[in-house]
PDB file of N, CA and C in Angstrom:
ATOM      1  N   MET T   1     175.556  40.147  14.912  1.00  0.00           N
ATOM      2  CA  MET T   1     175.899  41.492  14.501  1.00  0.00           C
ATOM      3  C   MET T   1     177.180  41.457  13.670  1.00  0.00           C
ATOM      4  N   ILE T   2     178.136  40.643  14.074  1.00  0.00           N
ATOM      5  CA  ILE T   2     179.386  40.533  13.317  1.00  0.00           C
ATOM      6  C   ILE T   2     179.111  39.985  11.930  1.00  0.00           C
ATOM      7  N   LEU T   3     178.228  38.987  11.844  1.00  0.00           N
ATOM      8  CA  LEU T   3     177.879  38.402  10.545  1.00  0.00           C
ATOM      9  C   LEU T   3     177.321  39.477   9.619  1.00  0.00           C
ATOM     10  N   LEU T   4     176.392  40.280  10.124  1.00  0.00           N
ATOM     11  CA  LEU T   4     175.830  41.353   9.302  1.00  0.00           C
ATOM     12  C   LEU T   4     176.906  42.316   8.842  1.00  0.00           C
ATOM     13  N   SER T   5     177.799  42.664   9.748  1.00  0.00           N
ATOM     14  CA  SER T   5     178.862  43.612   9.410  1.00  0.00           C
ATOM     15  C   SER T   5     179.745  43.071   8.298  1.00  0.00           C
ATOM     16  N   LEU T   6     180.137  41.801   8.426  1.00  0.00           N
ATOM     17  CA  LEU T   6     181.013  41.216   7.413  1.00  0.00           C
ATOM     18  C   LEU T   6     180.317  41.122   6.070  1.00  0.00           C
ATOM     19  N   LEU T   7     179.061  40.733   6.081  1.00  0.00           N
ATOM     20  CA  LEU T   7     178.331  40.631   4.828  1.00  0.00           C
ATOM     21  C   LEU T   7     178.083  41.999   4.218  1.00  0.00           C
ATOM     22  N   PHE T   8     177.768  42.991   5.054  1.00  0.00           N
ATOM     23  CA  PHE T   8     177.546  44.334   4.544  1.00  0.00           C
ATOM     24  C   PHE T   8     178.781  44.868   3.842  1.00  0.00           C
ATOM     25  N   VAL T   9     179.943  44.642   4.378  1.00  0.00           N
ATOM     26  CA  VAL T   9     181.174  45.192   3.824  1.00  0.00           C
ATOM     27  C   VAL T   9     181.522  44.554   2.491  1.00  0.00           C
ATOM     28  N   ASN T  10     181.109  43.318   2.254  1.00  0.00           N
ATOM     29  CA  ASN T  10     181.474  42.605   1.040  1.00  0.00           C
ATOM     30  C   ASN T  10     180.478  42.775  -0.103  1.00  0.00           C
ATOM     31  N   CYS T  11     179.671  43.818  -0.076  1.00  0.00           N
ATOM     32  CA  CYS T  11     178.643  44.019  -1.088  1.00  0.00           C
ATOM     33  C   CYS T  11     179.232  44.419  -2.436  1.00  0.00           C
ATOM     34  N   LYS T  12     178.564  43.976  -3.506  1.00  0.00           N
ATOM     35  CA  LYS T  12     178.947  44.350  -4.868  1.00  0.00           C
ATOM     36  C   LYS T  12     178.412  45.748  -5.159  1.00  0.00           C
ATOM     37  N   SER T  13     178.764  46.303  -6.360  1.00  0.00           N
ATOM     38  CA  SER T  13     178.267  47.658  -6.614  1.00  0.00           C
ATOM     39  C   SER T  13     177.798  47.870  -8.052  1.00  0.00           C
ATOM     40  N   ASP T  14     176.666  48.516  -8.190  1.00  0.00           N
ATOM     41  CA  ASP T  14     176.194  49.211  -9.372  1.00  0.00           C
ATOM     42  C   ASP T  14     175.278  50.303  -8.849  1.00  0.00           C
ATOM     43  N   LYS T  15     174.466  50.955  -9.658  1.00  0.00           N
ATOM     44  CA  LYS T  15     173.742  52.151  -9.192  1.00  0.00           C
ATOM     45  C   LYS T  15     172.986  51.922  -7.891  1.00  0.00           C
ATOM     46  N   LYS T  16     172.009  51.013  -7.883  1.00  0.00           N
ATOM     47  CA  LYS T  16     171.243  50.745  -6.666  1.00  0.00           C
ATOM     48  C   LYS T  16     172.119  50.084  -5.613  1.00  0.00           C
ATOM     49  N   GLU T  17     172.988  49.187  -6.065  1.00  0.00           N
ATOM     50  CA  GLU T  17     173.821  48.457  -5.127  1.00  0.00           C
ATOM     51  C   GLU T  17     174.868  49.362  -4.477  1.00  0.00           C
ATOM     52  N   GLN T  18     175.250  50.443  -5.151  1.00  0.00           N
ATOM     53  CA  GLN T  18     176.140  51.410  -4.511  1.00  0.00           C
ATOM     54  C   GLN T  18     175.448  52.004  -3.300  1.00  0.00           C
ATOM     55  N   ASP T  19     174.159  52.275  -3.437  1.00  0.00           N
ATOM     56  CA  ASP T  19     173.402  52.776  -2.302  1.00  0.00           C
ATOM     57  C   ASP T  19     173.452  51.756  -1.168  1.00  0.00           C
ATOM     58  N   PHE T  20     173.243  50.504  -1.489  1.00  0.00           N
ATOM     59  CA  PHE T  20     173.286  49.442  -0.486  1.00  0.00           C
ATOM     60  C   PHE T  20     174.695  49.342   0.100  1.00  0.00           C
ATOM     61  N   GLY T  21     175.695  49.407  -0.740  1.00  0.00           N
ATOM     62  CA  GLY T  21     177.077  49.347  -0.277  1.00  0.00           C
ATOM     63  C   GLY T  21     177.434  50.526   0.617  1.00  0.00           C
ATOM     64  N   ALA T  22     176.947  51.707   0.270  1.00  0.00           N
ATOM     65  CA  ALA T  22     177.204  52.895   1.090  1.00  0.00           C
ATOM     66  C   ALA T  22     176.521  52.767   2.453  1.00  0.00           C
ATOM     67  N   ILE T  23     175.302  52.262   2.449  1.00  0.00           N
ATOM     68  CA  ILE T  23     174.599  52.030   3.711  1.00  0.00           C
ATOM     69  C   ILE T  23     175.358  51.013   4.551  1.00  0.00           C
ATOM     70  N   ALA T  24     175.813  49.951   3.911  1.00  0.00           N
ATOM     71  CA  ALA T  24     176.554  48.902   4.614  1.00  0.00           C
ATOM     72  C   ALA T  24     177.839  49.443   5.233  1.00  0.00           C
ATOM     73  N   LYS T  25     178.574  50.241   4.474  1.00  0.00           N
ATOM     74  CA  LYS T  25     179.828  50.814   4.984  1.00  0.00           C
ATOM     75  C   LYS T  25     179.562  51.751   6.156  1.00  0.00           C
ATOM     76  N   ALA T  26     178.554  52.596   6.018  1.00  0.00           N
ATOM     77  CA  ALA T  26     178.219  53.533   7.090  1.00  0.00           C
ATOM     78  C   ALA T  26     177.756  52.786   8.342  1.00  0.00           C
ATOM     79  N   TYR T  27     176.968  51.722   8.147  1.00  0.00           N
ATOM     80  CA  TYR T  27     176.523  50.911   9.291  1.00  0.00           C
ATOM     81  C   TYR T  27     177.717  50.278   9.994  1.00  0.00           C
ATOM     82  N   PHE T  28     178.616  49.731   9.218  1.00  0.00           N
ATOM     83  CA  PHE T  28     179.810  49.086   9.784  1.00  0.00           C
ATOM     84  C   PHE T  28     180.609  50.095  10.620  1.00  0.00           C
ATOM     85  N   ASP T  29     180.800  51.295  10.093  1.00  0.00           N
ATOM     86  CA  ASP T  29     181.537  52.334  10.825  1.00  0.00           C
ATOM     87  C   ASP T  29     180.805  52.768  12.086  1.00  0.00           C
ATOM     88  N   ASP T  30     179.492  52.992  11.976  1.00  0.00           N
ATOM     89  CA  ASP T  30     178.713  53.407  13.147  1.00  0.00           C
ATOM     90  C   ASP T  30     178.677  52.313  14.206  1.00  0.00           C
ATOM     91  N   LYS T  31     178.527  51.080  13.770  1.00  0.00           N
ATOM     92  CA  LYS T  31     178.498  49.951  14.716  1.00  0.00           C
ATOM     93  C   LYS T  31     179.829  49.845  15.452  1.00  0.00           C
ATOM     94  N   ASN T  32     180.918  50.025  14.735  1.00  0.00           N
ATOM     95  CA  ASN T  32     182.235  49.969  15.367  1.00  0.00           C
ATOM     96  C   ASN T  32     182.436  51.106  16.355  1.00  0.00           C
ATOM     97  N   ALA T  33     181.944  52.288  16.031  1.00  0.00           N
ATOM     98  CA  ALA T  33     182.068  53.426  16.946  1.00  0.00           C
ATOM     99  C   ALA T  33     181.262  53.182  18.224  1.00  0.00           C
ATOM    100  N   LEU T  34     180.128  52.497  18.100  1.00  0.00           N
ATOM    101  CA  LEU T  34     179.312  52.183  19.271  1.00  0.00           C
ATOM    102  C   LEU T  34     179.870  51.016  20.078  1.00  0.00           C
ATOM    103  N   ASP T  35     180.668  50.185  19.457  1.00  0.00           N
ATOM    104  CA  ASP T  35     181.243  49.007  20.117  1.00  0.00           C
ATOM    105  C   ASP T  35     182.737  48.927  19.817  1.00  0.00           C
ATOM    106  N   PRO T  36     183.525  49.841  20.382  1.00  0.00           N
ATOM    107  CA  PRO T  36     184.953  49.868  20.050  1.00  0.00           C
ATOM    108  C   PRO T  36     185.714  48.618  20.497  1.00  0.00           C
ATOM    109  N   LEU T  37     185.293  47.989  21.576  1.00  0.00           N
ATOM    110  CA  LEU T  37     185.967  46.753  21.987  1.00  0.00           C
ATOM    111  C   LEU T  37     185.740  45.647  20.958  1.00  0.00           C
ATOM    112  N   GLY T  38     184.500  45.528  20.491  1.00  0.00           N
ATOM    113  CA  GLY T  38     184.190  44.555  19.448  1.00  0.00           C
ATOM    114  C   GLY T  38     184.926  44.860  18.159  1.00  0.00           C
ATOM    115  N   ALA T  39     185.030  46.151  17.834  1.00  0.00           N
ATOM    116  CA  ALA T  39     185.746  46.552  16.625  1.00  0.00           C
ATOM    117  C   ALA T  39     187.216  46.153  16.722  1.00  0.00           C
ATOM    118  N   THR T  40     187.814  46.406  17.878  1.00  0.00           N
ATOM    119  CA  THR T  40     189.220  46.039  18.078  1.00  0.00           C
ATOM    120  C   THR T  40     189.392  44.530  17.980  1.00  0.00           C
ATOM    121  N   GLN T  41     188.473  43.772  18.561  1.00  0.00           N
ATOM    122  CA  GLN T  41     188.539  42.307  18.487  1.00  0.00           C
ATOM    123  C   GLN T  41     188.433  41.827  17.048  1.00  0.00           C
ATOM    124  N   ASN T  42     187.736  42.592  16.215  1.00  0.00           N
ATOM    125  CA  ASN T  42     187.565  42.223  14.808  1.00  0.00           C
ATOM    126  C   ASN T  42     188.600  42.849  13.893  1.00  0.00           C
ATOM    127  N   GLY T  43     189.678  43.400  14.489  1.00  0.00           N
ATOM    128  CA  GLY T  43     190.793  43.878  13.689  1.00  0.00           C
ATOM    129  C   GLY T  43     190.709  45.317  13.227  1.00  0.00           C
ATOM    130  N   GLN T  44     189.760  46.084  13.723  1.00  0.00           N
ATOM    131  CA  GLN T  44     189.635  47.489  13.351  1.00  0.00           C
ATOM    132  C   GLN T  44     190.448  48.321  14.341  1.00  0.00           C
ATOM    133  N   SER T  45     191.699  48.543  14.052  1.00  0.00           N
ATOM    134  CA  SER T  45     192.630  49.141  15.013  1.00  0.00           C
ATOM    135  C   SER T  45     192.367  50.616  15.312  1.00  0.00           C
ATOM    136  N   GLU T  46     191.586  51.309  14.498  1.00  0.00           N
ATOM    137  CA  GLU T  46     191.336  52.731  14.760  1.00  0.00           C
ATOM    138  C   GLU T  46     190.483  52.954  16.014  1.00  0.00           C
ATOM    139  N   TYR T  47     189.952  51.884  16.585  1.00  0.00           N
ATOM    140  CA  TYR T  47     189.131  51.998  17.792  1.00  0.00           C
ATOM    141  C   TYR T  47     189.861  51.494  19.039  1.00  0.00           C
ATOM    142  N   ASN T  48     191.132  51.180  18.914  1.00  0.00           N
ATOM    143  CA  ASN T  48     191.892  50.616  20.027  1.00  0.00           C
ATOM    144  C   ASN T  48     191.921  51.518  21.260  1.00  0.00           C
ATOM    145  N   ASP T  49     191.887  52.821  21.065  1.00  0.00           N
ATOM    146  CA  ASP T  49     191.992  53.751  22.192  1.00  0.00           C
ATOM    147  C   ASP T  49     190.640  54.277  22.661  1.00  0.00           C
ATOM    148  N   LYS T  50     189.555  53.654  22.221  1.00  0.00           N
ATOM    149  CA  LYS T  50     188.215  54.116  22.579  1.00  0.00           C
ATOM    150  C   LYS T  50     187.566  53.151  23.572  1.00  0.00           C
ATOM    151  N   LEU T  51     186.707  53.709  24.397  1.00  0.00           N
ATOM    152  CA  LEU T  51     185.938  52.918  25.341  1.00  0.00           C
ATOM    153  C   LEU T  51     184.617  53.639  25.561  1.00  0.00           C
ATOM    154  N   VAL T  52     183.519  52.913  25.505  1.00  0.00           N
ATOM    155  CA  VAL T  52     182.210  53.512  25.760  1.00  0.00           C
ATOM    156  C   VAL T  52     181.580  52.833  26.963  1.00  0.00           C
ATOM    157  N   PHE T  53     180.759  53.580  27.654  1.00  0.00           N
ATOM    158  CA  PHE T  53     180.030  53.036  28.787  1.00  0.00           C
ATOM    159  C   PHE T  53     178.589  52.837  28.333  1.00  0.00           C
ATOM    160  N   GLU T  54     178.205  51.602  28.125  1.00  0.00           N
ATOM    161  CA  GLU T  54     176.925  51.268  27.517  1.00  0.00           C
ATOM    162  C   GLU T  54     175.720  51.472  28.434  1.00  0.00           C
ATOM    163  N   MET T  55     175.943  51.756  29.685  1.00  0.00           N
ATOM    164  CA  MET T  55     174.837  51.886  30.638  1.00  0.00           C
ATOM    165  C   MET T  55     174.297  53.312  30.745  1.00  0.00           C
ATOM    166  N   THR T  56     174.817  54.230  29.958  1.00  0.00           N
ATOM    167  CA  THR T  56     174.370  55.619  30.052  1.00  0.00           C
ATOM    168  C   THR T  56     173.174  55.879  29.141  1.00  0.00           C
ATOM    169  N   ASP T  57     172.374  56.851  29.519  1.00  0.00           N
ATOM    170  CA  ASP T  57     171.238  57.235  28.695  1.00  0.00           C
ATOM    171  C   ASP T  57     171.687  57.763  27.339  1.00  0.00           C
ATOM    172  N   SER T  58     172.808  58.485  27.322  1.00  0.00           N
ATOM    173  CA  SER T  58     173.293  59.045  26.061  1.00  0.00           C
ATOM    174  C   SER T  58     173.708  57.932  25.089  1.00  0.00           C
ATOM    175  N   TYR T  59     174.318  56.870  25.611  1.00  0.00           N
ATOM    176  CA  TYR T  59     174.701  55.746  24.752  1.00  0.00           C
ATOM    177  C   TYR T  59     173.451  55.072  24.194  1.00  0.00           C
ATOM    178  N   ARG T  60     172.487  54.811  25.052  1.00  0.00           N
ATOM    179  CA  ARG T  60     171.256  54.146  24.610  1.00  0.00           C
ATOM    180  C   ARG T  60     170.515  54.986  23.576  1.00  0.00           C
ATOM    181  N   LYS T  61     170.518  56.297  23.778  1.00  0.00           N
ATOM    182  CA  LYS T  61     169.870  57.187  22.815  1.00  0.00           C
ATOM    183  C   LYS T  61     170.578  57.114  21.465  1.00  0.00           C
ATOM    184  N   LYS T  62     171.897  57.190  21.465  1.00  0.00           N
ATOM    185  CA  LYS T  62     172.681  57.112  20.228  1.00  0.00           C
ATOM    186  C   LYS T  62     172.471  55.759  19.544  1.00  0.00           C
ATOM    187  N   PHE T  63     172.468  54.695  20.323  1.00  0.00           N
ATOM    188  CA  PHE T  63     172.259  53.351  19.786  1.00  0.00           C
ATOM    189  C   PHE T  63     170.892  53.263  19.107  1.00  0.00           C
ATOM    190  N   GLY T  64     169.863  53.797  19.766  1.00  0.00           N
ATOM    191  CA  GLY T  64     168.522  53.805  19.181  1.00  0.00           C
ATOM    192  C   GLY T  64     168.459  54.616  17.901  1.00  0.00           C
ATOM    193  N   GLU T  65     169.149  55.751  17.883  1.00  0.00           N
ATOM    194  CA  GLU T  65     169.177  56.588  16.679  1.00  0.00           C
ATOM    195  C   GLU T  65     169.841  55.856  15.516  1.00  0.00           C
ATOM    196  N   VAL T  66     170.917  55.146  15.800  1.00  0.00           N
ATOM    197  CA  VAL T  66     171.612  54.387  14.753  1.00  0.00           C
ATOM    198  C   VAL T  66     170.699  53.277  14.222  1.00  0.00           C
ATOM    199  N   CYS T  67     170.027  52.568  15.109  1.00  0.00           N
ATOM    200  CA  CYS T  67     169.094  51.512  14.679  1.00  0.00           C
ATOM    201  C   CYS T  67     167.985  52.093  13.809  1.00  0.00           C
ATOM    202  N   ASP T  68     167.395  53.201  14.248  1.00  0.00           N
ATOM    203  CA  ASP T  68     166.331  53.844  13.466  1.00  0.00           C
ATOM    204  C   ASP T  68     166.827  54.269  12.089  1.00  0.00           C
ATOM    205  N   LYS T  69     168.014  54.851  12.056  1.00  0.00           N
ATOM    206  CA  LYS T  69     168.587  55.341  10.799  1.00  0.00           C
ATOM    207  C   LYS T  69     168.725  54.212   9.773  1.00  0.00           C
ATOM    208  N   TYR T  70     169.301  53.096  10.185  1.00  0.00           N
ATOM    209  CA  TYR T  70     169.545  52.018   9.217  1.00  0.00           C
ATOM    210  C   TYR T  70     168.292  51.222   8.909  1.00  0.00           C
ATOM    211  N   GLU T  71     167.373  51.155   9.838  1.00  0.00           N
ATOM    212  CA  GLU T  71     166.092  50.516   9.546  1.00  0.00           C
ATOM    213  C   GLU T  71     165.383  51.284   8.428  1.00  0.00           C
ATOM    214  N   LYS T  72     165.380  52.608   8.513  1.00  0.00           N
ATOM    215  CA  LYS T  72     164.741  53.443   7.485  1.00  0.00           C
ATOM    216  C   LYS T  72     165.491  53.360   6.158  1.00  0.00           C
ATOM    217  N   GLU T  73     166.808  53.419   6.212  1.00  0.00           N
ATOM    218  CA  GLU T  73     167.583  53.378   4.972  1.00  0.00           C
ATOM    219  C   GLU T  73     167.428  52.044   4.253  1.00  0.00           C
ATOM    220  N   LEU T  74     167.435  50.953   4.991  1.00  0.00           N
ATOM    221  CA  LEU T  74     167.277  49.638   4.358  1.00  0.00           C
ATOM    222  C   LEU T  74     165.868  49.449   3.807  1.00  0.00           C
ATOM    223  N   ALA T  75     164.886  50.073   4.432  1.00  0.00           N
ATOM    224  CA  ALA T  75     163.512  49.974   3.938  1.00  0.00           C
ATOM    225  C   ALA T  75     163.372  50.613   2.559  1.00  0.00           C
ATOM    226  N   GLY T  76     164.260  51.548   2.227  1.00  0.00           N
ATOM    227  CA  GLY T  76     164.194  52.217   0.937  1.00  0.00           C
ATOM    228  C   GLY T  76     164.936  51.512  -0.188  1.00  0.00           C
ATOM    229  N   ILE T  77     165.545  50.382   0.097  1.00  0.00           N
ATOM    230  CA  ILE T  77     166.308  49.643  -0.916  1.00  0.00           C
ATOM    231  C   ILE T  77     165.375  48.775  -1.757  1.00  0.00           C
ATOM    232  N   ASP T  78     165.563  48.812  -3.067  1.00  0.00           N
ATOM    233  CA  ASP T  78     164.825  47.945  -3.981  1.00  0.00           C
ATOM    234  C   ASP T  78     165.491  46.574  -3.971  1.00  0.00           C
ATOM    235  N   VAL T  79     164.892  45.639  -3.263  1.00  0.00           N
ATOM    236  CA  VAL T  79     165.482  44.315  -3.072  1.00  0.00           C
ATOM    237  C   VAL T  79     165.663  43.577  -4.396  1.00  0.00           C
ATOM    238  N   SER T  80     164.795  43.823  -5.363  1.00  0.00           N
ATOM    239  CA  SER T  80     164.894  43.110  -6.641  1.00  0.00           C
ATOM    240  C   SER T  80     166.173  43.447  -7.404  1.00  0.00           C
ATOM    241  N   SER T  81     166.808  44.578  -7.077  1.00  0.00           N
ATOM    242  CA  SER T  81     168.031  44.966  -7.779  1.00  0.00           C
ATOM    243  C   SER T  81     169.299  44.453  -7.086  1.00  0.00           C
ATOM    244  N   LEU T  82     169.154  43.764  -5.969  1.00  0.00           N
ATOM    245  CA  LEU T  82     170.315  43.312  -5.210  1.00  0.00           C
ATOM    246  C   LEU T  82     170.825  41.970  -5.705  1.00  0.00           C
ATOM    247  N   THR T  83     172.086  41.712  -5.400  1.00  0.00           N
ATOM    248  CA  THR T  83     172.663  40.400  -5.698  1.00  0.00           C
ATOM    249  C   THR T  83     172.116  39.383  -4.704  1.00  0.00           C
ATOM    250  N   ALA T  84     172.356  38.113  -4.964  1.00  0.00           N
ATOM    251  CA  ALA T  84     171.900  37.058  -4.056  1.00  0.00           C
ATOM    252  C   ALA T  84     172.491  37.246  -2.663  1.00  0.00           C
ATOM    253  N   GLU T  85     173.763  37.606  -2.597  1.00  0.00           N
ATOM    254  CA  GLU T  85     174.431  37.823  -1.306  1.00  0.00           C
ATOM    255  C   GLU T  85     173.786  38.982  -0.545  1.00  0.00           C
ATOM    256  N   GLU T  86     173.498  40.056  -1.251  1.00  0.00           N
ATOM    257  CA  GLU T  86     172.890  41.226  -0.623  1.00  0.00           C
ATOM    258  C   GLU T  86     171.469  40.917  -0.143  1.00  0.00           C
ATOM    259  N   LYS T  87     170.745  40.085  -0.904  1.00  0.00           N
ATOM    260  CA  LYS T  87     169.399  39.698  -0.486  1.00  0.00           C
ATOM    261  C   LYS T  87     169.449  38.911   0.826  1.00  0.00           C
ATOM    262  N   ILE T  88     170.467  38.104   0.993  1.00  0.00           N
ATOM    263  CA  ILE T  88     170.635  37.362   2.248  1.00  0.00           C
ATOM    264  C   ILE T  88     170.840  38.336   3.406  1.00  0.00           C
ATOM    265  N   VAL T  89     171.684  39.335   3.184  1.00  0.00           N
ATOM    266  CA  VAL T  89     171.930  40.344   4.221  1.00  0.00           C
ATOM    267  C   VAL T  89     170.627  41.062   4.563  1.00  0.00           C
ATOM    268  N   MET T  90     169.847  41.415   3.557  1.00  0.00           N
ATOM    269  CA  MET T  90     168.570  42.090   3.805  1.00  0.00           C
ATOM    270  C   MET T  90     167.636  41.202   4.624  1.00  0.00           C
ATOM    271  N   LYS T  91     167.585  39.913   4.295  1.00  0.00           N
ATOM    272  CA  LYS T  91     166.721  39.005   5.062  1.00  0.00           C
ATOM    273  C   LYS T  91     167.193  38.890   6.507  1.00  0.00           C
ATOM    274  N   LEU T  92     168.502  38.830   6.695  1.00  0.00           N
ATOM    275  CA  LEU T  92     169.042  38.726   8.050  1.00  0.00           C
ATOM    276  C   LEU T  92     168.781  39.986   8.872  1.00  0.00           C
ATOM    277  N   SER T  93     168.797  41.125   8.228  1.00  0.00           N
ATOM    278  CA  SER T  93     168.618  42.382   8.953  1.00  0.00           C
ATOM    279  C   SER T  93     167.154  42.775   9.100  1.00  0.00           C
ATOM    280  N   ASN T  94     166.263  42.163   8.335  1.00  0.00           N
ATOM    281  CA  ASN T  94     164.849  42.517   8.370  1.00  0.00           C
ATOM    282  C   ASN T  94     164.266  42.293   9.769  1.00  0.00           C
ATOM    283  N   GLY T  95     163.785  43.368  10.368  1.00  0.00           N
ATOM    284  CA  GLY T  95     163.193  43.291  11.696  1.00  0.00           C
ATOM    285  C   GLY T  95     164.191  43.258  12.833  1.00  0.00           C
ATOM    286  N   ARG T  96     165.473  43.277  12.532  1.00  0.00           N
ATOM    287  CA  ARG T  96     166.504  43.160  13.561  1.00  0.00           C
ATOM    288  C   ARG T  96     166.714  44.457  14.344  1.00  0.00           C
ATOM    289  N   PHE T  97     166.571  45.590  13.703  1.00  0.00           N
ATOM    290  CA  PHE T  97     166.884  46.853  14.365  1.00  0.00           C
ATOM    291  C   PHE T  97     165.949  47.174  15.539  1.00  0.00           C
ATOM    292  N   PRO T  98     164.633  46.941  15.416  1.00  0.00           N
ATOM    293  CA  PRO T  98     163.799  47.169  16.604  1.00  0.00           C
ATOM    294  C   PRO T  98     164.182  46.252  17.768  1.00  0.00           C
ATOM    295  N   LEU T  99     164.584  45.030  17.456  1.00  0.00           N
ATOM    296  CA  LEU T  99     165.016  44.106  18.507  1.00  0.00           C
ATOM    297  C   LEU T  99     166.306  44.590  19.166  1.00  0.00           C
ATOM    298  N   LEU T 100     167.220  45.127  18.375  1.00  0.00           N
ATOM    299  CA  LEU T 100     168.469  45.628  18.925  1.00  0.00           C
ATOM    300  C   LEU T 100     168.241  46.798  19.875  1.00  0.00           C
ATOM    301  N   LYS T 101     167.237  47.608  19.584  1.00  0.00           N
ATOM    302  CA  LYS T 101     166.975  48.775  20.429  1.00  0.00           C
ATOM    303  C   LYS T 101     166.525  48.367  21.833  1.00  0.00           C
ATOM    304  N   THR T 102     166.011  47.164  21.984  1.00  0.00           N
ATOM    305  CA  THR T 102     165.585  46.709  23.316  1.00  0.00           C
ATOM    306  C   THR T 102     166.764  46.226  24.138  1.00  0.00           C
ATOM    307  N   TYR T 103     167.928  46.089  23.506  1.00  0.00           N
ATOM    308  CA  TYR T 103     169.164  45.659  24.178  1.00  0.00           C
ATOM    309  C   TYR T 103     169.590  46.690  25.118  1.00  0.00           C
TER     310      TYR T 103
END
Protein backbone atom coordinates (compact mmCIF):
# COMPACT_ATOMS: atom_id res chain seq x y z
CA MET A 1 0.00 0.00 0.00
CA ILE A 2 2.87 2.37 0.80
CA LEU A 3 4.46 1.60 -2.58
CA LEU A 4 1.25 2.51 -4.38
CA SER A 5 0.94 5.71 -2.38
CA LEU A 6 4.48 6.81 -3.15
CA LEU A 7 4.15 6.03 -6.83
CA PHE A 8 0.75 7.71 -7.06
CA VAL A 9 2.10 10.95 -5.59
CA ASN A 10 5.01 11.12 -8.04
CA CYS A 11 2.85 11.12 -11.19
CA LYS A 12 3.58 13.42 -14.13
CA SER A 13 0.90 15.70 -15.57
CA ASP A 14 -0.84 16.59 -18.80
CA LYS A 15 -4.58 16.52 -19.64
CA LYS A 16 -5.29 12.81 -19.06
CA GLU A 17 -2.41 12.45 -16.65
CA GLN A 18 -3.77 15.31 -14.53
CA ASP A 19 -6.82 13.14 -14.02
CA PHE A 20 -4.54 10.29 -12.96
CA GLY A 21 -2.54 12.63 -10.74
CA ALA A 22 -5.70 13.99 -9.12
CA ILE A 23 -6.93 10.47 -8.46
CA ALA A 24 -3.54 9.56 -7.01
CA LYS A 25 -3.50 12.59 -4.70
CA ALA A 26 -7.05 11.97 -3.51
CA TYR A 27 -6.26 8.28 -2.90
CA PHE A 28 -3.16 9.19 -0.92
CA ASP A 29 -5.17 11.60 1.26
CA ASP A 30 -8.05 9.16 1.78
CA LYS A 31 -5.66 6.30 2.57
CA ASN A 32 -3.88 8.44 5.14
CA ALA A 33 -7.17 9.45 6.77
CA LEU A 34 -8.10 5.76 7.06
CA ASP A 35 -4.67 4.84 8.45
CA PRO A 36 -3.43 7.80 10.50
CA LEU A 37 -0.77 5.76 12.30
CA GLY A 38 0.68 4.65 8.97
CA ALA A 39 0.48 8.22 7.70
CA THR A 40 2.39 9.49 10.73
CA GLN A 41 5.02 6.76 10.27
CA ASN A 42 5.40 7.94 6.67
CA GLY A 43 5.97 11.55 7.68
CA GLN A 44 2.47 12.97 7.19
CA SER A 45 2.30 15.01 10.39
CA GLU A 46 -1.28 16.28 9.90
CA TYR A 47 -2.50 12.88 11.14
CA ASN A 48 -0.43 12.80 14.33
CA ASP A 49 -3.45 13.51 16.55
CA LYS A 50 -5.80 11.03 14.87
CA LEU A 51 -6.62 7.46 15.79
CA VAL A 52 -9.14 5.12 14.19
CA PHE A 53 -10.57 1.88 15.47
CA GLU A 54 -10.44 -0.50 12.52
CA MET A 55 -12.74 -3.12 14.06
CA THR A 56 -15.93 -1.06 13.75
CA ASP A 57 -18.58 -1.54 11.11
CA SER A 58 -18.41 2.16 10.24
CA TYR A 59 -14.67 1.92 9.53
CA ARG A 60 -15.11 -1.17 7.36
CA LYS A 61 -17.93 0.52 5.47
CA LYS A 62 -15.83 3.64 4.83
CA PHE A 63 -12.85 1.50 3.80
CA GLY A 64 -15.03 -0.40 1.32
CA GLU A 65 -16.42 2.84 -0.08
CA VAL A 66 -12.91 4.20 -0.62
CA CYS A 67 -11.84 0.99 -2.38
CA ASP A 68 -14.92 1.07 -4.62
CA LYS A 69 -14.38 4.75 -5.44
CA TYR A 70 -10.79 4.34 -6.62
CA GLU A 71 -11.43 1.06 -8.40
CA LYS A 72 -14.08 2.84 -10.50
CA GLU A 73 -11.98 5.95 -11.06
CA LEU A 74 -8.92 3.98 -12.17
CA ALA A 75 -11.06 1.90 -14.52
CA GLY A 76 -11.88 5.12 -16.39
CA ILE A 77 -8.25 6.02 -17.08
CA ASP A 78 -6.93 5.66 -20.63
CA VAL A 79 -3.80 3.62 -19.94
CA SER A 80 -2.32 4.37 -23.37
CA SER A 81 -1.96 8.05 -22.40
CA LEU A 82 0.02 7.33 -19.22
CA THR A 83 3.75 7.51 -18.69
CA ALA A 84 5.74 4.32 -18.12
CA GLU A 85 5.81 5.02 -14.37
CA GLU A 86 2.05 5.54 -14.25
CA LYS A 87 1.46 2.32 -16.20
CA ILE A 88 3.41 0.45 -13.53
CA VAL A 89 1.19 1.96 -10.84
CA MET A 90 -1.91 0.93 -12.81
CA LYS A 91 -0.61 -2.64 -13.12
CA LEU A 92 0.16 -2.78 -9.41
CA SER A 93 -3.28 -1.49 -8.46
CA ASN A 94 -5.22 -3.60 -10.98
CA GLY A 95 -7.47 -5.95 -9.02
CA ARG A 96 -6.06 -4.79 -5.69
CA PHE A 97 -9.08 -2.90 -4.38
CA PRO A 98 -11.45 -5.89 -4.16
CA LEU A 99 -8.72 -7.76 -2.27
CA LEU A 100 -8.27 -4.85 0.13
CA LYS A 101 -11.98 -4.85 0.94
CA THR A 102 -11.65 -8.38 2.34
CA TYR A 103 -9.11 -7.04 4.88
